[in-house]
């Protein structure tokens, strides 16, 4: 693709306050129009703006973007001179898997440095917390090395914790990796120095979807996560909280029926891995082998503990006609107040409340009274 066209593609990608999906829709209309409207004609001939259906706000945005063409031309020259590649979504080397997974939300342009052939190879993503524990990092190491042995590329986001472990494990096993940046590619100087050998050898490719000179930001870190997931045919989760980038990425992936594998946690772990498994992700062991779990094994420890507690209450109620909340507390030998037990009993579907005089008693729904009536605590 000639430099002139790249300048216009970069200009389209850098239009502020316009969703990526809308930018891609506009170009698709250019492509579908008879005769086809080129990316150059889209900017240079404003009569095309009506052809592709721009509204007044979008026309103003394109007019402002057109004024940036000289600056963007210099930017393209600078990128090419420093060895970066610019890949519009129509380019043959643009990652096909990214367009397949994200469709109209795929980045309009990506910026890369390294072996572009990696972009078309089978790949997996290993994701997880920045503050991952030792077990999660061991899992990450195992999965990365397994991917390398299967000639798969490991995709990561270069954050601390799981991301960095995934990259270093793949590199250490002489495998291939893609680093998806939460910043502009021209601001990754220290990273290029650290992985210069691997980039030069063709084993590591660095890519960014943001303005080339944009600094790191939290907003970019969150926006990068869908790209990591989109670049992979399989997603492995080492450790997730119940909110944040990993959690939202997996939930979105499950909605789209993406193959997602989550490390099955030990009983005492404090993470949301089990919750993701309950929502439909496949459970895997420390080596990435798929586990067949029973209904009980998919339950969280808190849920199992509650079910056990409920059964103890039901057993007590099954042996009496009626009983007070105070008596249940005594039989369970727990330090609860009467009001707390009453609230708890009111939420149990199998239990019904009966009021005798000023006292409240509880019994099982549908249970027939015993022949010998027990003495009530009157």
mmCIF file of N, CA and C in Angstrom, residues 267-268 274 278 296 298-314 332 334 336 340 344 348:
data_model
loop_
_atom_site.group_PDB
_atom_site.id
_atom_site.type_symbol
_atom_site.label_atom_id
_atom_site.label_comp_id
_atom_site.label_asym_id
_atom_site.label_seq_id
_atom_site.Cartn_x
_atom_site.Cartn_y
_atom_site.Cartn_z
ATOM 1 N N UNK A 267 -9.664 -24.717 47.276
ATOM 2 C CA UNK A 267 -10.761 -24.325 48.157
ATOM 3 C C UNK A 267 -10.537 -22.984 48.840
ATOM 4 N N UNK A 268 -9.302 -22.683 49.216
ATOM 5 C CA UNK A 268 -9.047 -21.489 50.023
ATOM 6 C C UNK A 268 -8.679 -20.257 49.187
ATOM 7 N N UNK A 274 -14.043 -19.600 40.032
ATOM 8 C CA UNK A 274 -15.169 -20.535 40.103
ATOM 9 C C UNK A 274 -16.451 -19.890 39.584
ATOM 10 N N UNK A 278 -18.887 -21.294 36.699
ATOM 11 C CA UNK A 278 -20.334 -21.427 36.881
ATOM 12 C C UNK A 278 -21.104 -20.725 35.766
ATOM 13 N N UNK A 296 -21.747 -30.386 42.358
ATOM 14 C CA UNK A 296 -21.211 -29.969 43.657
ATOM 15 C C UNK A 296 -19.864 -29.281 43.514
ATOM 16 N N UNK A 298 -18.826 -27.476 41.182
ATOM 17 C CA UNK A 298 -18.956 -26.137 40.602
ATOM 18 C C UNK A 298 -19.463 -25.104 41.605
ATOM 19 N N UNK A 299 -19.833 -25.587 42.785
ATOM 20 C CA UNK A 299 -20.363 -24.674 43.789
ATOM 21 C C UNK A 299 -19.235 -24.020 44.572
ATOM 22 N N UNK A 300 -19.418 -22.770 44.906
ATOM 23 C CA UNK A 300 -18.439 -22.048 45.712
ATOM 24 C C UNK A 300 -18.480 -22.565 47.150
ATOM 25 N N UNK A 301 -17.352 -22.494 47.883
ATOM 26 C CA UNK A 301 -17.334 -22.933 49.285
ATOM 27 C C UNK A 301 -18.421 -22.276 50.122
ATOM 28 N N UNK A 302 -18.684 -20.991 49.869
ATOM 29 C CA UNK A 302 -19.719 -20.288 50.630
ATOM 30 C C UNK A 302 -21.097 -20.893 50.362
ATOM 31 N N UNK A 303 -21.317 -21.282 49.106
ATOM 32 C CA UNK A 303 -22.598 -21.881 48.754
ATOM 33 C C UNK A 303 -22.760 -23.246 49.411
ATOM 34 N N UNK A 304 -21.679 -24.036 49.407
ATOM 35 C CA UNK A 304 -21.724 -25.353 50.042
ATOM 36 C C UNK A 304 -21.960 -25.227 51.540
ATOM 37 N N UNK A 305 -21.307 -24.236 52.150
ATOM 38 C CA UNK A 305 -21.460 -24.016 53.582
ATOM 39 C C UNK A 305 -22.904 -23.624 53.915
ATOM 40 N N UNK A 306 -23.491 -22.769 53.083
ATOM 41 C CA UNK A 306 -24.880 -22.363 53.306
ATOM 42 C C UNK A 306 -25.829 -23.549 53.160
ATOM 43 N N UNK A 307 -25.596 -24.368 52.133
ATOM 44 C CA UNK A 307 -26.464 -25.529 51.921
ATOM 45 C C UNK A 307 -26.385 -26.498 53.100
ATOM 46 N N UNK A 308 -25.190 -26.668 53.654
ATOM 47 C CA UNK A 308 -25.022 -27.540 54.814
ATOM 48 C C UNK A 308 -25.770 -26.971 56.027
ATOM 49 N N UNK A 309 -25.660 -25.651 56.189
ATOM 50 C CA UNK A 309 -26.338 -24.971 57.295
ATOM 51 C C UNK A 309 -27.851 -25.101 57.148
ATOM 52 N N UNK A 310 -28.341 -24.921 55.915
ATOM 53 C CA UNK A 310 -29.784 -25.037 55.666
ATOM 54 C C UNK A 310 -30.288 -26.443 55.981
ATOM 55 N N UNK A 311 -29.496 -27.445 55.614
ATOM 56 C CA UNK A 311 -29.891 -28.830 55.881
ATOM 57 C C UNK A 311 -29.983 -29.108 57.376
ATOM 58 N N UNK A 312 -29.083 -28.495 58.148
ATOM 59 C CA UNK A 312 -29.126 -28.665 59.605
ATOM 60 C C UNK A 312 -30.426 -28.086 60.165
ATOM 61 N N UNK A 313 -30.841 -26.943 59.651
ATOM 62 C CA UNK A 313 -32.090 -26.325 60.097
ATOM 63 C C UNK A 313 -33.282 -27.198 59.703
ATOM 64 N N UNK A 314 -33.271 -27.673 58.457
ATOM 65 C CA UNK A 314 -34.372 -28.519 57.972
ATOM 66 C C UNK A 314 -34.474 -29.799 58.811
ATOM 67 N N UNK A 332 -28.332 -25.427 67.267
ATOM 68 C CA UNK A 332 -27.196 -25.285 66.345
ATOM 69 C C UNK A 332 -25.926 -24.854 67.067
ATOM 70 N N UNK A 334 -24.893 -21.791 67.938
ATOM 71 C CA UNK A 334 -24.274 -20.655 67.262
ATOM 72 C C UNK A 334 -24.613 -19.380 68.020
ATOM 73 N N UNK A 336 -26.008 -16.386 67.464
ATOM 74 C CA UNK A 336 -26.858 -15.490 66.678
ATOM 75 C C UNK A 336 -27.909 -14.856 67.590
ATOM 76 N N UNK A 340 -31.803 -12.142 63.853
ATOM 77 C CA UNK A 340 -31.014 -12.610 62.718
ATOM 78 C C UNK A 340 -31.517 -13.966 62.235
ATOM 79 N N UNK A 344 -33.336 -15.019 58.646
ATOM 80 C CA UNK A 344 -32.786 -16.122 57.849
ATOM 81 C C UNK A 344 -33.887 -17.142 57.531
ATOM 82 N N UNK A 348 -36.048 -18.907 53.819
ATOM 83 C CA UNK A 348 -36.011 -20.322 53.422
ATOM 84 C C UNK A 348 -37.382 -20.730 52.889
#
